[in-house]
């Protein structure tokens, strides 16, 4: 008697976001994310510490704390724990939006007040995250696309600063140009298996080329300590002052809009997670990371726009790649000599790569914006004013200098102005029926 054969339904293939690449690809892909993000993670605490005239050893503590918290936040965001984490390939780090308020608060009340305000802003983020999820319809492509585009384009000057900051003159410009060209050539001519490493290949080749040009300085590696521990109490226990908290809450509101935009952008690139539940989990992770950041003597944590650009360029969608980069950040926080090795990548090389990444973020924003109906004069006006007002601080940094410090906390950030203008005008034109002007038929 024949035994009837039962058809076995094959298990569905895992989504590319959940695929763990083999180790030989996982490590270099993760290192690529780390190298692209490191400059931003070190620059924010460096600028704040320098503006507050902190001694060099205290600035190093700020950088180590930033790396530690950014790594933990990246692990949380990419892998997820319960109701926290988008489970998407998103790198986390401190935001440039917080530089001005952190300096202003630090000058008047000390860094302990900055850290206290950071803790409170993180707690508020966790509390209001579900509300943001319910209001996701108020962040259509018109708003998120405009914000992401300005995030990318407004950071281009910082890429230029990396190129010119090393004092290489024409050699620095040439090295940056070659680095950009290498990204293009590898992307265009290399097979897909190598094209995924286009940024890493360009950075490695650019660093090698920097040696005969006299633009490579590895002295920091020899001077760095092999091991060190974070020292969160070096600046005193966090202090909770109402004026500082109010200023940081405004910054955190802008960060939440930025995080919503970045999360939706990554979700659309990887074709998963561009929905309200994912946004809520992402914001909760932002908030939790910001609470820990304040407790460990660091600054507000938000999604890194560079990761949006890198995921788009390399087309590597695995969240495990980003998770390993987060683990490497934690390692760098405890092993300064490794951080010094990463920091030895020449400024022109980082600047060239950053130009590609920031430009890609801006292009992703334009792609999202293209889903909005720009034949509608109201939408066109929204984009025009959001771009125009948002780019004023980029082109004219002293434009708002005559205004009070409280106003400059918001207005000096082009991203903040863009988000507020785009959100407000979208509400005015599309969510206030009595004021809506219907098109003539």
Coordinates of C-alpha atoms in Angstrom, one line a residue:
X1 CA 0.0 0.0 0.0
X2 CA 1.5 3.3 -1.1
X3 CA 2.0 6.0 1.5
X4 CA 0.5 9.3 0.4
X5 CA 3.1 12.0 0.1
X6 CA 2.2 15.2 1.9
X7 CA 3.3 18.5 0.4
X8 CA 5.5 20.5 2.7
X9 CA 5.1 24.2 2.5
X10 CA 8.5 25.9 2.5
X11 CA 9.1 28.4 5.2
X12 CA 9.0 32.0 3.9
X13 CA 12.3 33.6 3.3
X14 CA 13.3 36.2 6.0
X15 CA 13.0 39.8 5.1
X16 CA 16.4 41.3 4.0
X17 CA 16.3 43.5 7.1
X18 CA 16.4 40.4 9.3
X19 CA 19.1 38.6 7.3
X20 CA 22.5 38.3 9.1
X21 CA 25.3 38.4 6.5
X22 CA 28.2 36.0 6.9
X23 CA 31.0 37.3 9.1
X24 CA 33.4 38.1 6.2
X25 CA 30.8 40.6 5.0
X26 CA 29.3 41.6 8.3
X27 CA 32.4 43.1 9.8
X28 CA 33.5 45.4 6.9
X29 CA 29.9 46.5 6.3
X30 CA 29.6 47.4 10.0
X31 CA 33.0 49.1 10.0
X32 CA 31.7 51.2 7.0
X33 CA 28.8 52.5 9.1
X34 CA 31.1 53.2 12.0
X35 CA 33.6 55.2 10.0
X36 CA 30.9 57.3 8.3
X37 CA 29.2 58.1 11.6
X38 CA 32.3 58.6 13.8
X39 CA 33.1 62.1 12.7
X40 CA 29.7 63.3 13.7
X41 CA 29.7 61.6 17.0
X42 CA 33.1 63.1 18.0
X43 CA 32.4 66.5 16.5
X44 CA 29.3 67.4 18.6
X45 CA 30.9 66.9 22.1
X46 CA 34.1 68.4 20.7
X47 CA 32.4 71.6 19.6
X48 CA 30.5 71.9 22.9
X49 CA 33.6 71.3 25.0
X50 CA 35.6 73.7 23.0
X51 CA 33.0 76.5 23.1
X52 CA 32.8 76.0 26.9
X53 CA 36.7 76.2 27.2
X54 CA 36.9 72.7 28.8
X55 CA 40.4 71.2 29.3
X56 CA 41.3 68.5 26.8
X57 CA 40.9 65.6 29.2
X58 CA 37.3 66.7 29.9
X59 CA 36.5 66.9 26.2
X60 CA 37.9 63.3 25.8
X61 CA 35.5 62.2 28.5
X62 CA 32.6 63.8 26.6
X63 CA 33.6 62.0 23.4
X64 CA 33.9 58.7 25.1
X65 CA 30.5 59.1 26.8
X66 CA 29.0 60.0 23.5
X67 CA 30.4 56.9 21.8
X68 CA 29.2 54.7 24.6
X69 CA 25.6 56.0 24.6
X70 CA 25.5 56.1 20.7
X71 CA 26.6 52.5 20.6
X72 CA 24.0 51.3 23.2
X73 CA 21.3 53.3 21.4
X74 CA 22.2 51.9 18.0
X75 CA 21.9 48.4 19.5
X76 CA 18.6 49.2 21.0
X77 CA 17.2 50.8 17.8
X78 CA 18.4 48.1 15.5
X79 CA 17.7 44.9 17.5
X80 CA 14.8 46.2 19.6
X81 CA 13.7 45.2 23.2
X82 CA 9.9 44.8 23.8
X83 CA 8.3 48.2 23.0
X84 CA 11.6 49.9 22.3
X85 CA 13.5 50.0 19.0
X86 CA 12.4 50.3 15.3
X87 CA 14.3 47.1 14.4
X88 CA 15.7 48.8 11.3
X89 CA 19.2 49.6 10.1
X90 CA 19.4 52.9 11.9
X91 CA 22.6 54.4 13.5
X92 CA 22.0 56.6 16.5
X93 CA 24.1 59.5 17.8
X94 CA 24.1 63.0 19.3
X95 CA 22.4 65.7 17.2
X96 CA 24.0 68.9 16.0
X97 CA 20.6 70.6 16.8
X98 CA 21.6 70.5 20.5
X99 CA 24.9 72.3 20.1
X100 CA 23.7 75.9 20.5
X101 CA 21.3 75.3 23.5
X102 CA 23.9 73.0 25.2
X103 CA 26.5 75.8 24.9
X104 CA 24.1 78.5 26.1
X105 CA 22.9 76.4 29.0
X106 CA 26.5 75.4 29.8
X107 CA 27.7 78.9 29.9
X108 CA 25.0 80.1 32.2
X109 CA 24.4 77.1 34.5
X110 CA 27.1 74.5 33.7
X111 CA 27.1 71.2 32.0
X112 CA 25.3 69.5 34.9
X113 CA 22.2 71.5 33.9
X114 CA 22.6 70.4 30.3
X115 CA 22.6 66.7 31.4
X116 CA 19.7 67.2 33.7
X117 CA 17.7 68.8 30.9
X118 CA 18.7 66.0 28.6
X119 CA 17.3 63.4 31.1
X120 CA 14.0 65.2 31.3
X121 CA 13.7 65.6 27.5
X122 CA 14.2 61.9 27.1
X123 CA 11.5 61.0 29.6
X124 CA 9.1 63.3 27.9
X125 CA 10.0 61.7 24.5
X126 CA 9.1 58.2 25.9
X127 CA 5.8 59.6 27.3
X128 CA 4.6 61.3 24.1
X129 CA 5.8 58.7 21.6
X130 CA 2.4 57.0 21.3
X131 CA 0.8 60.4 20.7
X132 CA 3.2 61.0 17.8
X133 CA 2.2 57.7 16.4
X134 CA -1.4 58.6 16.4
X135 CA -0.6 61.9 14.7
X136 CA 1.5 60.3 12.0
X137 CA -1.0 61.6 9.4
X138 CA 0.2 65.1 10.2
X139 CA 3.6 64.1 8.8
X140 CA 2.8 63.4 5.2
X141 CA 5.6 63.3 2.5
X142 CA 5.2 67.0 2.1
X143 CA 6.5 67.5 5.7
X144 CA 8.9 64.5 6.1
X145 CA 10.4 64.9 2.6
X146 CA 11.1 68.6 3.2
X147 CA 12.7 68.0 6.6
X148 CA 14.9 65.2 5.4
X149 CA 16.0 67.1 2.3
X150 CA 17.0 70.1 4.5
X151 CA 18.8 67.8 7.0
X152 CA 21.0 66.5 4.2
X153 CA 21.6 69.7 2.4
X154 CA 22.2 71.8 5.6
X155 CA 24.9 69.4 6.7
X156 CA 26.9 69.8 3.4
X157 CA 28.9 72.8 4.9
X158 CA 30.1 70.5 7.7
X159 CA 31.4 68.1 5.1
X160 CA 33.2 71.1 3.5
X161 CA 34.6 72.0 6.9
X162 CA 36.1 68.5 7.3
X163 CA 37.9 69.0 3.9
X164 CA 39.3 72.4 4.6
X165 CA 39.8 72.0 8.4
X166 CA 43.0 69.9 8.0
X167 CA 44.9 72.8 6.5
X168 CA 45.9 70.8 3.4
X169 CA 44.9 73.6 0.9
X170 CA 44.8 72.4 -2.6
X171 CA 46.1 68.9 -1.6
X172 CA 43.1 68.5 0.7
X173 CA 40.6 69.5 -2.0
X174 CA 42.3 67.1 -4.5
X175 CA 42.1 64.3 -2.0
X176 CA 38.4 64.9 -1.2
X177 CA 37.7 65.0 -5.0
X178 CA 39.5 61.7 -5.5
X179 CA 37.6 60.1 -2.6
X180 CA 34.2 61.2 -4.1
X181 CA 35.4 59.9 -7.5
X182 CA 36.3 56.6 -6.0
X183 CA 32.8 56.2 -4.6
X184 CA 31.4 56.9 -8.0
X185 CA 33.8 54.5 -9.9
X186 CA 33.3 51.6 -7.5
X187 CA 29.5 52.1 -7.5
X188 CA 29.5 52.2 -11.4
X189 CA 32.2 49.6 -12.4
X190 CA 32.6 47.1 -9.5
X191 CA 30.4 44.0 -9.2
X192 CA 27.5 44.3 -6.7
X193 CA 29.4 42.3 -4.1
X194 CA 32.1 45.0 -4.0
X195 CA 29.8 47.9 -4.8
X196 CA 28.3 47.5 -1.3
X197 CA 31.6 48.5 0.1
X198 CA 32.0 51.5 -2.1
X199 CA 32.3 54.0 0.8
X200 CA 34.7 51.7 2.7
X201 CA 36.9 51.2 -0.4
X202 CA 37.0 55.0 -1.0
X203 CA 37.9 55.7 2.6
X204 CA 40.7 53.1 2.6
X205 CA 42.2 54.2 -0.7
X206 CA 41.9 57.9 0.2
X207 CA 43.7 57.3 3.5
X208 CA 46.5 55.5 1.7
X209 CA 46.8 58.4 -0.8
X210 CA 46.9 60.9 2.1
X211 CA 50.3 59.5 3.3
X212 CA 52.5 60.8 0.4
X213 CA 50.5 64.0 0.3
X214 CA 51.4 64.6 4.0
X215 CA 47.8 64.7 5.1
X216 CA 47.9 61.6 7.3
X217 CA 48.6 62.1 11.0
X218 CA 48.7 58.9 13.1
X219 CA 50.3 60.5 16.2
X220 CA 47.1 60.4 18.1
X221 CA 47.2 56.6 18.0
X222 CA 50.5 56.5 19.8
X223 CA 49.4 59.1 22.4
X224 CA 46.0 57.5 23.2
X225 CA 45.5 55.4 26.3
X226 CA 44.9 51.7 25.6
X227 CA 41.9 51.4 28.0
X228 CA 39.8 53.9 29.9
X229 CA 36.5 54.0 31.7
X230 CA 33.7 56.5 31.3
X231 CA 33.5 59.0 34.2
X232 CA 29.8 60.3 34.3
X233 CA 30.3 62.1 37.6
X234 CA 33.3 64.2 36.3
X235 CA 30.9 67.1 35.7
X236 CA 28.9 66.7 38.8
X237 CA 25.4 65.2 39.3
X238 CA 22.7 66.3 36.8
X239 CA 21.0 69.5 37.8
X240 CA 17.3 70.1 36.9
X241 CA 16.6 73.8 36.1
X242 CA 13.4 74.9 34.5
X243 CA 14.9 77.3 31.9
X244 CA 17.4 74.6 30.8
X245 CA 14.7 72.0 30.6
X246 CA 12.4 74.3 28.6
X247 CA 15.2 75.0 26.0
X248 CA 16.1 71.3 25.7
X249 CA 12.4 70.3 25.3
X250 CA 12.2 72.6 22.2
X251 CA 15.3 70.9 20.8
X252 CA 13.8 67.5 21.6
X253 CA 10.6 68.3 19.8
X254 CA 12.7 69.1 16.7
X255 CA 14.6 65.9 17.2
X256 CA 11.4 63.9 17.3
X257 CA 10.3 65.3 14.0
X258 CA 13.7 64.5 12.5
X259 CA 13.6 61.0 13.9
X260 CA 10.1 60.4 12.4
X261 CA 11.4 61.6 9.1
X262 CA 14.5 59.4 9.2
X263 CA 12.6 56.4 10.4
X264 CA 10.0 56.7 7.6
X265 CA 12.8 57.2 5.1
X266 CA 14.7 54.1 6.1
X267 CA 11.5 52.1 6.2
X268 CA 10.7 53.1 2.7
X269 CA 14.3 52.3 1.5
X270 CA 14.2 48.8 3.1
X271 CA 10.5 48.3 2.3
X272 CA 9.5 47.6 5.9
X273 CA 8.7 49.7 8.9
X274 CA 7.3 52.9 7.5
X275 CA 4.3 52.7 9.8
X276 CA 3.0 54.2 13.0
X277 CA 4.0 51.3 15.4
X278 CA 7.6 51.3 14.1
X279 CA 7.8 55.1 14.5
X280 CA 6.5 54.8 18.1
X281 CA 9.1 52.2 19.0
X282 CA 11.8 54.3 17.3
X283 CA 10.8 57.4 19.4
X284 CA 10.7 55.3 22.6
X285 CA 14.2 54.2 21.8
X286 CA 15.3 57.8 21.2
X287 CA 13.8 58.8 24.5
X288 CA 15.3 55.9 26.5
X289 CA 18.7 56.5 24.9
X290 CA 18.5 60.2 25.7
X291 CA 17.7 59.5 29.4
X292 CA 20.8 57.2 29.6
X293 CA 22.8 59.8 27.7
X294 CA 22.1 62.5 30.2
X295 CA 22.9 60.2 33.1
X296 CA 26.2 59.3 31.5
X297 CA 27.3 62.9 30.8
X298 CA 26.3 63.2 27.2
X299 CA 23.7 64.9 25.0
X300 CA 20.3 64.1 23.3
X301 CA 20.4 61.1 21.0
X302 CA 18.6 60.9 17.7
X303 CA 18.7 58.9 14.4
X304 CA 21.8 59.7 12.3
X305 CA 21.0 61.0 8.8
X306 CA 24.3 59.5 7.5
X307 CA 22.8 56.0 8.0
X308 CA 19.9 56.9 5.8
X309 CA 22.4 57.9 3.1
X310 CA 24.6 54.9 3.5
X311 CA 21.7 52.4 3.4
X312 CA 20.5 54.1 0.2
X313 CA 23.9 54.0 -1.4
X314 CA 25.0 50.5 -0.5
X315 CA 21.5 48.9 -0.6
X316 CA 22.5 46.8 2.4
X317 CA 19.3 46.4 4.4
X318 CA 20.4 44.1 7.3
X319 CA 19.8 45.6 10.8
X320 CA 22.5 43.2 12.1
X321 CA 25.1 45.2 10.2
X322 CA 24.2 48.3 12.1
X323 CA 23.9 46.4 15.4
X324 CA 27.5 45.3 15.1
X325 CA 28.6 48.9 14.4
X326 CA 26.8 49.8 17.6
X327 CA 28.8 47.2 19.5
X328 CA 32.0 48.6 17.9
X329 CA 31.1 52.1 19.2
X330 CA 30.8 50.7 22.7
X331 CA 34.2 49.1 22.3
X332 CA 35.7 52.4 21.1
X333 CA 34.4 54.1 24.2
X334 CA 36.4 51.8 26.4
X335 CA 39.5 51.5 24.2
X336 CA 40.6 55.1 23.2
X337 CA 43.5 53.8 21.1
X338 CA 41.0 52.2 18.7
X339 CA 39.0 55.5 18.6
X340 CA 42.2 57.3 17.8
X341 CA 42.8 54.9 14.9
X342 CA 39.4 55.7 13.5
X343 CA 39.9 59.4 14.1
X344 CA 43.2 59.2 12.1
X345 CA 41.2 59.0 8.8
X346 CA 42.1 62.3 7.1
X347 CA 39.6 65.1 7.2
X348 CA 39.5 65.5 3.4
X349 CA 38.7 61.8 3.0
X350 CA 35.9 62.0 5.7
X351 CA 34.7 65.2 4.1
X352 CA 34.5 63.7 0.6
X353 CA 32.5 60.7 1.9
X354 CA 30.3 62.9 4.1
X355 CA 29.5 65.0 1.0
X356 CA 28.2 61.9 -0.7
X357 CA 26.3 60.8 2.3
X358 CA 24.7 64.2 3.1
X359 CA 23.8 64.7 -0.5
X360 CA 22.2 61.3 -0.6
X361 CA 20.1 62.2 2.5
X362 CA 19.0 65.3 0.7
X363 CA 18.2 63.3 -2.5
X364 CA 16.2 60.8 -0.4
X365 CA 14.2 63.7 1.0
X366 CA 13.5 65.0 -2.5
X367 CA 12.4 61.5 -3.5
X368 CA 9.9 61.4 -0.6
X369 CA 8.8 65.0 -1.4
X370 CA 8.0 63.9 -5.0
X371 CA 5.1 61.9 -3.6
X372 CA 3.4 65.2 -2.6
X373 CA 1.3 67.0 -5.1
X374 CA 3.5 70.0 -5.9
X375 CA 1.0 71.2 -8.5
X376 CA -1.0 72.4 -5.5
X377 CA 0.1 76.0 -4.9
X378 CA -0.4 75.5 -1.2
X379 CA 2.1 72.6 -1.1
X380 CA 4.5 74.5 -3.3
X381 CA 4.4 77.5 -0.9
X382 CA 5.0 75.2 2.1
X383 CA 8.1 73.8 0.5
X384 CA 9.3 77.2 -0.6
X385 CA 9.1 78.8 2.8
X386 CA 10.4 75.7 4.7
X387 CA 13.4 75.5 2.4
X388 CA 14.0 79.3 2.3
X389 CA 13.7 79.9 6.0
X390 CA 15.4 76.7 7.0
X391 CA 18.5 77.4 4.9
X392 CA 19.0 80.9 6.3
X393 CA 21.1 79.7 9.3
X394 CA 23.2 77.6 6.9
X395 CA 24.1 80.5 4.6
X396 CA 24.0 83.3 7.2
X397 CA 24.9 81.9 10.6
X398 CA 24.7 85.3 12.3
X399 CA 21.3 86.3 10.8
X400 CA 19.5 85.9 14.1
X401 CA 22.3 87.2 16.3
X402 CA 20.3 90.4 17.4
X403 CA 17.5 88.2 18.9
X404 CA 17.4 86.9 22.5
X405 CA 19.2 83.6 23.3
X406 CA 15.9 81.8 23.9
X407 CA 14.8 82.5 20.3
X408 CA 18.1 81.6 18.8
X409 CA 17.9 78.2 20.5
X410 CA 15.4 77.4 17.8
X411 CA 16.1 79.8 14.9
X412 CA 19.8 79.0 14.7
X413 CA 18.9 75.4 13.7
X414 CA 17.9 75.2 10.1
X415 CA 16.4 71.8 10.7
X416 CA 14.3 73.1 13.5
X417 CA 13.0 76.0 11.4
X418 CA 12.2 73.7 8.5
X419 CA 10.3 71.3 10.6
X420 CA 8.3 74.0 12.4
X421 CA 7.4 75.8 9.1
X422 CA 6.5 72.7 7.1
X423 CA 4.5 71.2 10.0
X424 CA 2.6 74.5 10.7
X425 CA 1.8 75.3 7.1
X426 CA 0.6 71.7 6.4
X427 CA -1.7 72.1 9.4
X428 CA -2.9 75.5 8.2
X429 CA -3.5 74.4 4.6
X430 CA -4.8 70.9 5.0
X431 CA -6.1 70.4 8.5
X432 CA -8.1 73.6 9.2
X433 CA -11.3 73.2 7.1
X434 CA -12.6 76.7 7.8
X435 CA -9.4 78.3 6.5
X436 CA -8.9 75.9 3.6
X437 CA -9.2 77.6 0.2
X438 CA -10.7 75.1 -2.2
X439 CA -9.3 75.1 -5.8
X440 CA -11.5 76.8 -8.4
X441 CA -13.0 74.2 -10.8

